Short mmCIF file of C-alpha atoms in Angstrom, two decimals:
data_model
loop_
_atom_site.label_atom_id
_atom_site.label_comp_id
_atom_site.label_asym_id
_atom_site.label_seq_id
_atom_site.Cartn_x
_atom_site.Cartn_y
_atom_site.Cartn_z
CA MET A 784 -53.82 3.66 -37.10
CA ASN A 785 -55.21 7.25 -36.83
CA PHE A 786 -58.55 8.82 -37.97
CA ILE A 787 -56.79 9.88 -41.51
CA ASP A 788 -55.30 6.58 -41.98
CA LYS A 789 -58.47 4.83 -41.59
CA LEU A 790 -60.36 7.46 -44.00
CA ILE A 791 -57.91 6.82 -46.51
CA THR A 792 -58.09 2.82 -46.04
CA VAL A 793 -61.77 3.18 -46.90
CA PHE A 794 -61.04 4.84 -50.46
CA ASN A 795 -57.82 3.38 -50.85
CA PRO A 796 -56.66 0.23 -48.82
CA GLU A 797 -53.34 -0.45 -50.33
CA LYS A 798 -52.53 3.28 -49.59
CA GLY A 799 -53.80 3.50 -45.99
CA LEU A 800 -51.99 0.30 -45.26
CA LYS A 801 -48.67 1.92 -46.80
CA ARG A 802 -49.14 4.90 -44.49
CA PHE A 803 -49.58 2.91 -41.34
CA GLN A 804 -46.73 0.74 -41.88
CA ALA A 805 -44.53 3.79 -42.69
CA ARG A 806 -45.58 5.23 -39.40
CA ARG A 807 -44.85 2.38 -37.33
CA LYS A 808 -41.38 2.01 -38.61
CA LEU A 809 -40.78 5.65 -37.52
CA GLU A 810 -42.24 5.02 -34.13
CA ILE A 811 -39.64 2.19 -33.80
CA LEU A 812 -36.90 4.09 -34.78
CA ASN A 813 -37.71 7.09 -32.19
CA THR A 814 -38.29 4.64 -29.02
CA GLY A 815 -34.72 5.05 -28.03
CA TYR A 816 -33.43 2.54 -25.54
CA SER A 817 -36.79 0.50 -25.45
CA ASN A 818 -35.59 -0.95 -28.88
CA HIS A 819 -32.21 -1.47 -27.21
CA GLY A 820 -30.95 -2.04 -23.83
CA ALA A 821 -34.43 -1.52 -22.42
CA SER A 822 -36.25 -4.05 -24.84
CA THR A 823 -39.12 -6.17 -23.36
CA THR A 824 -39.82 -7.82 -26.69
CA LYS A 825 -36.41 -9.11 -27.96
CA LYS A 826 -35.93 -12.66 -27.39
CA SER A 827 -32.26 -11.97 -25.78
CA MET A 828 -33.95 -9.74 -23.45
CA LEU A 829 -37.10 -11.60 -22.15
CA GLY A 830 -35.17 -13.63 -19.38
CA TRP A 831 -33.55 -10.58 -17.85
CA GLN A 832 -35.72 -10.23 -14.69
CA SER A 833 -34.42 -6.72 -12.94
CA ALA A 834 -36.03 -4.55 -10.61
CA GLY A 835 -35.27 -0.52 -9.80
CA GLY A 836 -34.95 -0.67 -5.96
CA GLY A 837 -33.22 1.75 -3.71
CA VAL A 838 -30.49 1.27 -1.68
CA LYS A 839 -32.39 -0.43 1.22
CA LYS A 840 -33.56 -3.26 -1.40
CA ASP A 841 -30.59 -3.38 -3.25
CA ILE A 842 -27.63 -3.22 -0.69
CA TYR A 843 -28.70 -3.61 2.61
CA LYS A 844 -31.09 -6.57 2.19
CA ASN A 845 -28.40 -8.52 0.74
CA ARG A 846 -25.29 -6.86 2.61
CA LYS A 847 -25.06 -9.42 5.29
CA LYS A 848 -25.22 -12.30 2.68
CA LEU A 849 -22.39 -10.60 0.66
CA ILE A 850 -19.90 -10.34 3.49
CA GLU A 851 -20.47 -13.83 4.66
CA ARG A 852 -19.49 -14.86 1.19
CA SER A 853 -16.46 -12.55 0.77
CA ARG A 854 -15.02 -13.70 4.07
CA ASP A 855 -15.63 -17.25 2.91
CA LEU A 856 -13.84 -16.76 -0.45
CA TYR A 857 -10.76 -14.83 1.47
CA MET A 858 -10.48 -18.19 3.68
CA GLY A 859 -10.87 -20.78 1.12
CA THR A 860 -10.20 -19.44 -2.68
CA SER A 861 -6.47 -18.25 -3.47
CA VAL A 862 -7.35 -15.62 -6.32
CA ALA A 863 -9.77 -13.96 -3.82
CA THR A 864 -7.08 -14.01 -0.99
CA GLY A 865 -4.47 -13.14 -3.49
CA ALA A 866 -6.46 -10.16 -5.10
CA LEU A 867 -7.32 -8.74 -1.74
CA LYS A 868 -3.63 -9.04 -0.40
CA THR A 869 -2.26 -7.55 -3.54
CA ILE A 870 -4.60 -4.37 -3.15
CA ASN A 871 -3.54 -4.39 0.22
CA THR A 872 0.13 -4.61 -0.02
CA ASN A 873 0.24 -1.94 -2.62
CA VAL A 874 -2.08 0.55 -0.86
CA VAL A 875 -0.66 0.14 2.73
CA GLY A 876 2.00 -2.19 2.70
CA SER A 877 3.63 -1.99 6.00
CA GLY A 878 2.24 1.16 6.75
CA LEU A 879 1.80 4.94 5.42
CA LYS A 880 4.60 6.83 7.14
CA LEU A 881 3.92 10.30 8.12
CA LYS A 882 5.63 13.45 6.84
CA ALA A 883 4.82 16.69 8.33
CA ALA A 884 4.01 19.38 5.93
CA ILE A 885 3.00 22.45 7.94
CA ASP A 886 1.67 25.29 6.27
CA ASN A 887 4.00 28.14 7.82
CA GLU A 888 2.53 30.90 5.51
CA THR A 889 -0.86 30.68 7.03
CA ILE A 890 0.36 30.11 10.48
CA GLY A 891 2.93 33.25 10.15
CA ILE A 892 6.05 31.29 11.10
CA SER A 893 9.68 31.18 9.24
CA ASP A 894 10.50 28.22 7.04
CA GLU A 895 13.35 27.72 9.56
CA GLU A 896 10.98 27.17 12.42
CA ALA A 897 8.62 25.06 10.50
CA GLU A 898 11.13 22.75 9.49
CA ALA A 899 12.46 22.36 13.44
CA ILE A 900 8.39 22.08 14.50
CA GLU A 901 7.86 19.36 11.90
CA SER A 902 11.10 17.42 12.85
CA LEU A 903 9.57 17.41 16.21
CA ILE A 904 6.30 16.35 15.57
CA GLU A 905 7.42 13.34 13.31
CA LYS A 906 9.43 12.27 16.53
CA GLU A 907 6.93 12.43 18.66
CA PHE A 908 4.24 10.69 16.23
CA GLU A 909 6.81 7.91 15.77
CA LEU A 910 7.18 7.88 19.85
CA TRP A 911 3.13 7.03 19.44
CA SER A 912 2.69 5.09 16.39
CA LYS A 913 5.49 2.50 17.01
CA ASP A 914 3.92 1.61 20.43
CA LYS A 915 1.11 -1.01 20.90
CA ILE A 916 -1.75 1.56 20.61
CA ASP A 917 -4.62 -0.72 20.05
CA ASN A 918 -7.24 -1.38 22.67
CA LEU A 919 -5.77 -4.95 22.79
CA GLY A 920 -2.11 -3.84 22.91
CA THR A 921 -0.94 -6.07 20.15
CA MET A 922 -0.39 -3.72 17.47
CA ASN A 923 1.42 -0.21 16.47
CA PHE A 924 -0.19 2.12 14.16
CA TYR A 925 1.43 0.60 11.11
CA GLN A 926 -0.04 -2.81 11.63
CA ILE A 927 -3.76 -1.40 12.48
CA GLN A 928 -3.64 0.23 9.20
CA GLU A 929 -2.86 -3.12 7.39
CA LEU A 930 -5.65 -4.85 9.28
CA VAL A 931 -8.02 -1.75 8.90
CA PHE A 932 -7.71 -1.60 5.12
CA LEU A 933 -8.07 -5.40 4.62
CA THR A 934 -11.10 -5.30 6.83
CA VAL A 935 -12.60 -2.57 4.36
CA LEU A 936 -11.78 -4.64 1.34
CA MET A 937 -13.22 -7.91 2.95
CA ASN A 938 -16.33 -6.57 4.40
CA GLY A 939 -16.70 -3.13 2.63
CA GLU A 940 -16.40 -1.22 5.73
CA CYS A 941 -14.57 -0.80 9.00
CA PHE A 942 -15.27 1.19 12.35
CA ILE A 943 -12.43 2.37 14.61
CA LYS A 944 -13.18 3.68 17.97
CA LEU A 945 -11.01 6.35 19.42
CA ASN A 946 -10.38 5.58 23.42
CA TYR A 947 -8.54 7.55 25.69
CA PHE A 948 -6.62 5.81 28.73
CA GLU A 949 -3.07 5.67 29.86
CA THR A 950 -0.26 2.81 29.36
CA PRO A 951 3.38 2.39 30.86
CA LYS A 952 6.10 3.98 28.75
CA ASN A 953 4.20 6.12 26.54
CA PRO A 954 2.68 9.63 27.08
CA TYR A 955 -0.10 9.42 24.82
CA SER A 956 -3.52 8.47 25.94
CA LEU A 957 -4.98 7.94 22.41
CA LYS A 958 -5.72 4.30 21.63
CA LEU A 959 -7.85 2.86 18.60
CA GLU A 960 -10.37 -0.04 18.76
CA ILE A 961 -11.17 -1.96 15.63
CA LEU A 962 -14.65 -2.81 15.60
CA GLU A 963 -16.11 -5.83 13.40
CA PRO A 964 -18.77 -4.28 11.30
CA ASP A 965 -21.21 -7.11 12.38
CA ARG A 966 -21.26 -5.25 16.01
CA ILE A 967 -23.15 -2.32 14.37
CA TYR A 968 -26.79 -2.84 13.97
CA THR A 969 -30.17 -1.66 14.94
CA PRO A 970 -31.12 -2.55 18.10
CA ASN A 971 -34.75 -4.59 18.38
CA ASN A 972 -36.55 -1.79 20.15
CA MET A 973 -35.38 0.85 17.45
CA ILE A 974 -36.42 -0.94 14.26
CA SER A 975 -39.43 0.94 13.56
CA ASP A 976 -37.56 4.25 13.93
CA LYS A 977 -36.84 5.85 10.76
CA SER A 978 -33.79 7.67 12.02
CA VAL A 979 -31.82 4.54 12.37
CA VAL A 980 -30.48 2.74 9.54
CA GLU A 981 -28.68 -0.49 9.62
CA GLY A 982 -27.35 0.63 13.06
CA VAL A 983 -26.61 4.23 11.92
CA LYS A 984 -28.36 6.96 13.68
CA ILE A 985 -29.09 9.76 11.34
CA ASP A 986 -29.89 13.62 12.70
CA LYS A 987 -32.42 16.16 11.62
CA ASN A 988 -30.35 17.45 8.96
CA GLY A 989 -29.78 14.02 7.48
CA ARG A 990 -26.06 13.63 8.78
CA ILE A 991 -24.72 10.63 10.54
CA GLU A 992 -25.13 11.56 14.27
CA GLY A 993 -23.74 8.30 15.55
CA TYR A 994 -23.49 4.42 15.59
CA TYR A 995 -25.18 1.76 17.70
CA VAL A 996 -22.31 -0.48 18.54
CA SER A 997 -22.91 -4.03 20.68
CA SER A 998 -21.06 -4.50 23.51
CA GLU A 999 -19.48 -8.19 21.87
CA HIS A 1000 -19.82 -9.83 18.60
CA PRO A 1001 -23.88 -11.17 18.07
CA LEU A 1002 -22.46 -14.68 17.29
CA ASP A 1003 -19.95 -14.66 20.22
CA ALA A 1004 -22.18 -13.63 22.93
CA THR A 1005 -22.70 -16.04 25.71
CA GLY A 1006 -25.33 -13.95 27.22
CA GLY A 1007 -27.25 -10.59 26.78
CA VAL A 1008 -25.84 -7.91 24.40
CA ASN A 1009 -26.06 -4.59 25.04
CA GLU A 1010 -25.96 -1.76 21.91
CA LYS A 1011 -24.85 1.78 23.10
CA LEU A 1012 -24.91 4.87 21.06
CA ILE A 1013 -21.54 6.41 19.95
CA LYS A 1014 -21.53 9.91 18.67
CA VAL A 1015 -19.28 10.60 15.67
CA TYR A 1016 -18.09 13.54 17.83
CA GLY A 1017 -17.77 14.26 21.58
CA SER A 1018 -18.84 16.84 23.86
CA GLU A 1019 -15.40 18.73 23.22
CA ASN A 1020 -15.49 18.24 19.40
CA GLN A 1021 -13.27 15.25 19.38
CA LYS A 1022 -13.54 12.58 17.12
CA ASN A 1023 -15.01 9.28 18.58
CA ILE A 1024 -15.40 6.86 16.19
CA ILE A 1025 -14.36 6.64 12.40
CA HIS A 1026 -16.18 4.93 9.72
CA LEU A 1027 -14.51 3.68 6.79
CA LEU A 1028 -16.83 2.48 3.93
CA PHE A 1029 -16.99 2.15 0.04
CA THR A 1030 -19.90 3.65 -1.45
CA GLU A 1031 -21.53 3.12 -4.75
CA ARG A 1032 -24.95 4.68 -4.19
CA PRO A 1033 -26.48 7.89 -2.99
CA GLU A 1034 -27.47 7.64 0.73
CA GLN A 1035 -25.49 4.53 1.49
CA VAL A 1036 -24.60 4.46 5.09
CA ARG A 1037 -22.90 0.81 4.96
CA GLY A 1038 -20.58 -0.61 2.95
CA ILE A 1039 -20.19 -3.89 0.52
CA PRO A 1040 -17.06 -5.82 0.20
CA ILE A 1041 -15.29 -5.09 -2.89
CA LEU A 1042 -15.44 -8.53 -4.13
CA SER A 1043 -19.37 -8.24 -4.57
CA PRO A 1044 -19.45 -8.01 -8.06
CA VAL A 1045 -17.33 -11.08 -8.97
CA ILE A 1046 -18.49 -13.49 -5.91
CA GLU A 1047 -20.13 -15.77 -8.32
CA ASN A 1048 -17.21 -15.81 -10.96
CA LEU A 1049 -14.63 -16.52 -7.73
CA LYS A 1050 -16.80 -19.38 -6.40
CA GLN A 1051 -17.38 -20.90 -9.83
CA LEU A 1052 -13.77 -20.74 -10.68
CA GLY A 1053 -13.01 -22.08 -7.20
CA ASN A 1054 -15.34 -25.05 -7.87
CA TYR A 1055 -13.91 -25.59 -11.23
CA THR A 1056 -10.28 -25.73 -10.06
CA GLU A 1057 -11.05 -27.88 -7.18
CA ALA A 1058 -12.53 -30.41 -9.41
CA GLU A 1059 -9.87 -30.26 -12.16
CA LEU A 1060 -7.33 -30.70 -9.22
CA MET A 1061 -9.33 -33.76 -8.30
CA ALA A 1062 -9.48 -35.44 -11.44
CA ALA A 1063 -5.80 -34.75 -12.17
CA VAL A 1064 -4.93 -36.66 -8.66
CA ILE A 1065 -7.16 -39.35 -9.55
CA SER A 1066 -5.98 -39.55 -13.06
CA GLY A 1067 -2.45 -40.05 -11.40
CA MET A 1068 -3.07 -43.20 -9.02
CA TYR A 1069 -1.67 -45.81 -11.15
CA ALA A 1070 -3.74 -49.40 -10.01
CA ILE A 1071 -3.26 -52.77 -11.05
CA PHE A 1072 -6.02 -55.38 -11.29
CA ILE A 1073 -5.67 -58.86 -10.52
CA GLU A 1074 -8.41 -61.37 -11.66
CA SER A 1075 -8.56 -64.78 -10.61
CA GLU A 1076 -9.64 -67.78 -12.92
CA ALA A 1077 -10.95 -69.92 -10.07
CA GLU A 1078 -13.07 -69.13 -6.65
CA ASN A 1079 -11.15 -67.95 -3.73
CA SER A 1080 -10.98 -71.43 -1.70
CA SER A 1081 -11.70 -69.48 1.47
CA GLY A 1082 -15.36 -68.56 0.19
CA ALA A 1083 -14.29 -64.89 0.44
CA ASP A 1084 -15.00 -62.41 -2.84
CA VAL A 1085 -12.05 -61.25 -4.02
CA GLY A 1086 -13.53 -57.79 -5.15
CA GLU A 1087 -14.35 -57.21 -1.35
CA LEU A 1088 -10.70 -56.97 -0.60
CA GLU A 1089 -9.60 -53.56 0.61
CA ALA A 1090 -7.85 -52.07 -2.42
CA VAL A 1091 -6.44 -49.32 0.20
CA GLU A 1092 -4.40 -50.61 3.56
CA ASN A 1093 -6.66 -50.09 6.73
CA ASP A 1094 -4.39 -47.55 8.00
CA SER A 1095 -4.78 -45.16 5.14
CA LEU A 1096 -8.50 -45.33 4.99
CA VAL A 1097 -10.29 -41.99 5.34
CA ASP A 1098 -14.13 -43.35 5.97
CA SER A 1099 -13.91 -47.20 6.44
CA GLU A 1100 -16.96 -47.06 7.94
CA ASP A 1101 -18.65 -45.76 4.68
CA GLU A 1102 -19.36 -49.10 2.87
CA THR A 1103 -20.76 -46.88 -0.40
CA THR A 1104 -17.37 -45.36 -0.86
CA ILE A 1105 -14.57 -46.79 -3.03
CA GLU A 1106 -10.93 -45.08 -2.06
CA LEU A 1107 -8.45 -45.11 -4.24
CA ALA A 1108 -4.53 -44.67 -3.40
CA PRO A 1109 -1.36 -44.45 -5.49
CA GLY A 1110 0.15 -47.96 -6.49
CA MET A 1111 -3.39 -49.45 -5.58
CA ILE A 1112 -3.99 -53.31 -6.21
CA MET A 1113 -7.42 -54.18 -6.70
CA GLY A 1114 -8.65 -57.88 -6.61
CA LEU A 1115 -11.44 -59.07 -8.91
CA ASN A 1116 -13.77 -61.83 -9.07
CA PRO A 1117 -13.83 -64.20 -11.51
CA GLY A 1118 -15.40 -62.87 -14.92
CA GLU A 1119 -14.95 -59.51 -13.91
CA LYS A 1120 -12.76 -57.14 -16.54
CA ALA A 1121 -10.92 -54.14 -15.53
CA LYS A 1122 -11.66 -51.55 -18.00
CA ALA A 1123 -9.14 -48.46 -18.73
CA THR A 1124 -10.81 -44.89 -19.23
CA ASN A 1125 -8.78 -41.82 -20.07
CA PRO A 1126 -10.03 -38.88 -17.93
CA GLY A 1127 -7.64 -36.64 -20.14
CA ARG A 1128 -6.02 -34.81 -16.93
CA PRO A 1129 -4.59 -32.54 -16.43
CA ASN A 1130 -6.77 -30.66 -19.01
CA ALA A 1131 -5.06 -28.55 -21.88
CA GLN A 1132 -7.76 -26.24 -22.14
CA PHE A 1133 -7.65 -25.61 -18.27
CA ASP A 1134 -5.18 -22.75 -18.47
CA PRO A 1135 -6.68 -20.27 -21.29
CA PHE A 1136 -10.27 -20.64 -19.70
CA VAL A 1137 -9.09 -20.05 -16.28
CA THR A 1138 -6.95 -17.19 -17.73
CA SER A 1139 -10.34 -15.62 -19.52
CA ILE A 1140 -12.10 -15.34 -16.43
CA LEU A 1141 -9.18 -13.98 -14.30
CA ARG A 1142 -8.98 -11.34 -16.85
CA GLN A 1143 -12.76 -10.51 -16.27
CA ILE A 1144 -12.30 -10.48 -12.51
CA GLY A 1145 -9.30 -8.55 -12.65
CA SER A 1146 -11.11 -5.80 -14.86
CA ALA A 1147 -13.83 -5.55 -12.13
CA LEU A 1148 -11.31 -5.29 -9.36
CA GLU A 1149 -9.28 -2.91 -11.59
CA VAL A 1150 -6.32 -5.35 -11.05
CA PRO A 1151 -4.83 -6.24 -14.38
CA TYR A 1152 -4.34 -10.03 -14.79
CA GLU A 1153 -0.50 -9.96 -14.70
CA LEU A 1154 -0.64 -8.70 -11.23
CA LEU A 1155 -3.47 -10.56 -10.04
CA ILE A 1156 -1.83 -13.90 -10.43
CA LYS A 1157 1.91 -12.30 -10.63
CA HIS A 1158 2.50 -13.50 -14.02
CA PHE A 1159 4.90 -11.05 -15.96
CA THR A 1160 5.89 -12.83 -18.92
CA ALA A 1161 4.74 -10.16 -21.40
CA SER A 1162 7.03 -7.39 -23.05
CA TYR A 1163 8.57 -4.57 -21.05
CA SER A 1164 6.42 -2.22 -22.55
CA ALA A 1165 2.93 -4.18 -21.71
CA SER A 1166 4.08 -5.04 -18.22
CA ARG A 1167 4.66 -1.50 -17.73
CA ALA A 1168 1.37 -0.57 -19.08
CA ALA A 1169 -0.25 -3.02 -16.62
CA LEU A 1170 1.36 -1.82 -13.55
CA LEU A 1171 0.72 1.61 -14.38
CA GLU A 1172 -2.99 1.03 -14.73
CA ALA A 1173 -2.61 -0.66 -11.56
CA TRP A 1174 -1.15 2.16 -9.65
CA LYS A 1175 -3.71 4.23 -10.75
CA MET A 1176 -6.19 2.31 -8.99
CA PHE A 1177 -3.61 1.70 -5.94
CA ARG A 1178 -3.17 5.84 -5.82
CA LYS A 1179 -6.81 6.36 -5.33
CA ARG A 1180 -7.25 4.05 -2.86
CA ARG A 1181 -4.41 5.07 -0.80
CA GLU A 1182 -5.69 8.68 -1.18
CA TRP A 1183 -9.04 7.66 0.28
CA PHE A 1184 -7.41 5.65 2.94
CA VAL A 1185 -5.38 8.90 3.99
CA GLU A 1186 -8.26 11.32 3.80
CA ASN A 1187 -10.71 8.86 5.63
CA PHE A 1188 -8.48 7.24 8.36
CA THR A 1189 -4.76 8.31 8.88
CA GLN A 1190 -5.30 11.67 8.46
CA PRO A 1191 -8.07 12.09 10.86
CA VAL A 1192 -6.32 9.77 13.51
CA TYR A 1193 -3.25 12.32 12.98
CA GLU A 1194 -5.15 15.14 13.66
CA GLU A 1195 -6.79 13.74 17.03
CA TRP A 1196 -2.71 12.99 18.11
CA LEU A 1197 -1.48 16.44 17.32
CA ASN A 1198 -4.44 17.73 19.50
CA GLU A 1199 -3.30 15.61 22.18
CA ALA A 1200 0.14 16.36 21.90
CA TYR A 1201 -0.36 20.10 22.02
CA LEU A 1202 -2.65 19.79 24.97
CA LEU A 1203 0.15 17.74 26.83
CA GLY A 1204 2.55 20.49 25.83
CA ARG A 1205 4.77 18.09 24.00
CA VAL A 1206 4.55 20.18 20.90
CA GLU A 1207 4.23 24.06 20.71
CA LEU A 1208 1.68 25.28 17.96
CA LYS A 1209 1.66 28.79 17.51
CA ASN A 1210 -2.44 30.33 17.79
CA TYR A 1211 -3.59 26.43 17.63
CA GLY A 1212 -7.22 26.43 18.76
CA THR A 1213 -7.96 29.76 17.82
CA ASP A 1214 -9.35 29.55 14.21
CA PHE A 1215 -10.13 26.68 12.10
CA LEU A 1216 -7.88 27.70 8.91
CA ILE A 1217 -4.82 27.73 11.42
CA ASP A 1218 -5.55 24.23 12.91
CA LYS A 1219 -5.61 22.70 9.46
CA ALA A 1220 -2.28 24.50 8.48
CA TRP A 1221 -0.79 22.86 11.34
CA CYS A 1222 -2.19 19.46 10.32
CA GLY A 1223 -0.91 19.49 6.92
CA SER A 1224 0.98 16.20 5.95
CA GLN A 1225 2.16 13.76 3.85
CA TRP A 1226 1.77 10.16 3.91
CA ASN A 1227 4.07 7.59 2.03
CA GLY A 1228 3.62 4.33 1.33
CA PRO A 1229 4.98 1.31 -0.75
CA SER A 1230 6.55 2.64 -4.06
CA GLN A 1231 5.66 1.46 -7.64
CA GLY A 1232 8.66 -0.22 -8.02
CA GLN A 1233 10.53 -0.65 -11.56
CA ILE A 1234 10.36 -3.37 -14.13
CA ASP A 1235 13.77 -1.63 -15.51
CA PRO A 1236 15.56 0.32 -12.91
CA LEU A 1237 17.80 2.00 -14.91
CA LYS A 1238 15.10 3.42 -17.49
CA GLU A 1239 13.08 4.37 -14.40
CA ALA A 1240 15.92 6.02 -12.56
CA ASN A 1241 17.01 7.97 -15.81
CA ALA A 1242 13.65 8.84 -16.71
CA ALA A 1243 13.47 10.52 -13.17
CA VAL A 1244 16.51 12.51 -13.53
CA ILE A 1245 15.15 13.73 -16.58
CA ARG A 1246 12.10 15.12 -14.65
CA ILE A 1247 14.00 16.55 -12.29
CA ASN A 1248 16.42 18.45 -14.33
CA ASN A 1249 13.45 19.88 -16.46
CA GLY A 1250 11.60 20.91 -13.38
CA LEU A 1251 8.71 18.41 -14.18
CA SER A 1252 9.33 16.94 -10.81
CA THR A 1253 10.98 17.14 -7.39
CA ARG A 1254 13.52 14.91 -5.72
CA THR A 1255 11.41 14.43 -2.77
CA ARG A 1256 8.56 12.93 -5.10
CA GLU A 1257 10.80 10.99 -7.12
CA THR A 1258 12.43 9.51 -4.23
CA ALA A 1259 9.19 8.40 -2.71
CA GLU A 1260 7.52 6.97 -5.81
CA LEU A 1261 10.83 4.89 -6.89
CA ASN A 1262 11.30 3.37 -3.74
CA GLY A 1263 9.08 4.90 -1.23
CA GLY A 1264 12.20 6.59 0.68
CA ASP A 1265 12.39 10.11 2.23
CA PHE A 1266 14.67 12.33 0.13
CA GLU A 1267 15.71 14.46 3.20
CA GLN A 1268 16.41 11.54 5.20
CA ASN A 1269 19.04 10.29 2.40
CA ILE A 1270 20.73 13.46 2.17
CA ARG A 1271 21.26 13.37 6.12
CA ILE A 1272 22.73 9.56 5.88
CA LEU A 1273 24.61 10.67 2.72
CA ALA A 1274 26.21 13.29 4.75
CA LYS A 1275 27.07 11.16 7.43
CA GLU A 1276 28.34 8.53 5.05
CA SER A 1277 30.38 11.23 3.10
CA LYS A 1278 32.19 12.02 6.58
CA LEU A 1279 32.91 8.61 7.47
CA LEU A 1280 34.66 8.14 3.87
CA THR A 1281 36.48 11.17 4.37
CA GLU A 1282 37.57 10.25 8.29
CA LYS A 1283 38.57 6.73 6.70
CA GLY A 1284 40.32 8.17 3.55
CA VAL A 1285 37.90 6.17 1.15
CA VAL A 1286 37.35 7.72 -2.15
CA LEU A 1287 34.09 5.89 -4.01
CA ASN A 1288 32.97 6.32 -7.81
CA ALA A 1289 30.66 4.27 -9.61
CA GLU A 1290 33.32 1.72 -10.99
CA THR A 1291 36.17 1.33 -8.51
CA ILE A 1292 36.98 1.72 -4.63
CA GLN A 1293 40.16 2.92 -3.87
CA ILE A 1294 41.88 3.08 -0.64
CA LEU A 1295 43.94 6.31 -0.05
CA GLU A 1296 46.93 5.87 2.19
CA ARG A 1297 47.22 8.50 4.77
CA ASP A 1298 50.17 9.70 6.40
CA GLU A 1299 50.09 9.11 9.98
CA GLU A 1300 51.40 11.59 12.01
#
């Protein structure tokens, strides 16, 4: 109550009170979020505890625990495993394939020259990529892609160190060493150094300079562990290490798992599913109870007889445990009665409840429920809408993966190919713009697939005929194929059909008799 209100109240208390109440109502209307989402007085908000921490408090402090739980869910919860595998399969699949796309106008060469060099580059890259090019010699480039992206999904990040050493039957020295995120951390003697954050070295300009990598996994080490600073770029400006991470906050330099927002939901759902499964198993065990009217002549308690054969007992040493088995026969002591119970399993409400939770989990992961559990029973339109929505996320993730992993690796490989003289690149190394023009590429992976192939094919034809798309793009999106390769194969097939005198059309196959000369 201000001075004027108090003065009016002295002479007219009723009017002064009304002025005060009106002013209070106006203040409430003008409080913005403090009366809604930021309210500290509403009972619905009183139990909401939150703090405005930075990246260090909100993410780095909890990162290790989130990674541990994400890995545990992947190894033991079917929904979590399926979600990560579904994303990995659709984004990377069996590996993204290179399609060289040189910017010949910037370089100053003809279309024919560009096509010839593109073909050579693709052949040379295939020579390297299909070899075992990881540090251990167990995976090719496409298998590495699958593991790297799964590691990013599970841990929120992955580190790839680029090494160079010769191996038999391959002219290229570039090798990829996949590092567990656990191996990158701040050495004990540098904890107080503000330029090192969670094992990441920051330079004076605020850019990432390098990473402290331990010689082996801290929990697998049998002796001392040495940490070494691996700089992002070497003395010749070559890439030394690649860091893939999902960021959700400014100034974030370490990643967290994609499952982080739904870890609690997944764990609780896993516990509930396990409990319902166990209850259903127990209810399915039909038991027979035998009651004796007289005492056992041997003096032994009938109830003490084993209900399960000794060979089938799991924990016979635990006297507090009663084991059940299918077709069990249980002895009862005189006077004891067997009381039947109805556990109500399988639970009729199990499926709708789990479905509701899965929809929430799918929404957080950007994976529609139908795709999350591979359950397509809705109409064509609904199923297609779900698939299209999922592919918005898959394409976004693929573009991110290409930009941050496959393209940087390709550029380092192309540089080695040029230095070895395996490919000739005009004016390469003289200008950054020309270098980028030589490194142009497209990366094709798994296609979206079709729910109704005929409708999808007809739609593709209409788009091509009206100039809304290209044959190359439609081929890649429909089945992940290569249009130019299809043309070469079709030409070869057509030549073979002509030589054999075979005429094919959409409906019949006719073998034409040829006059033998």
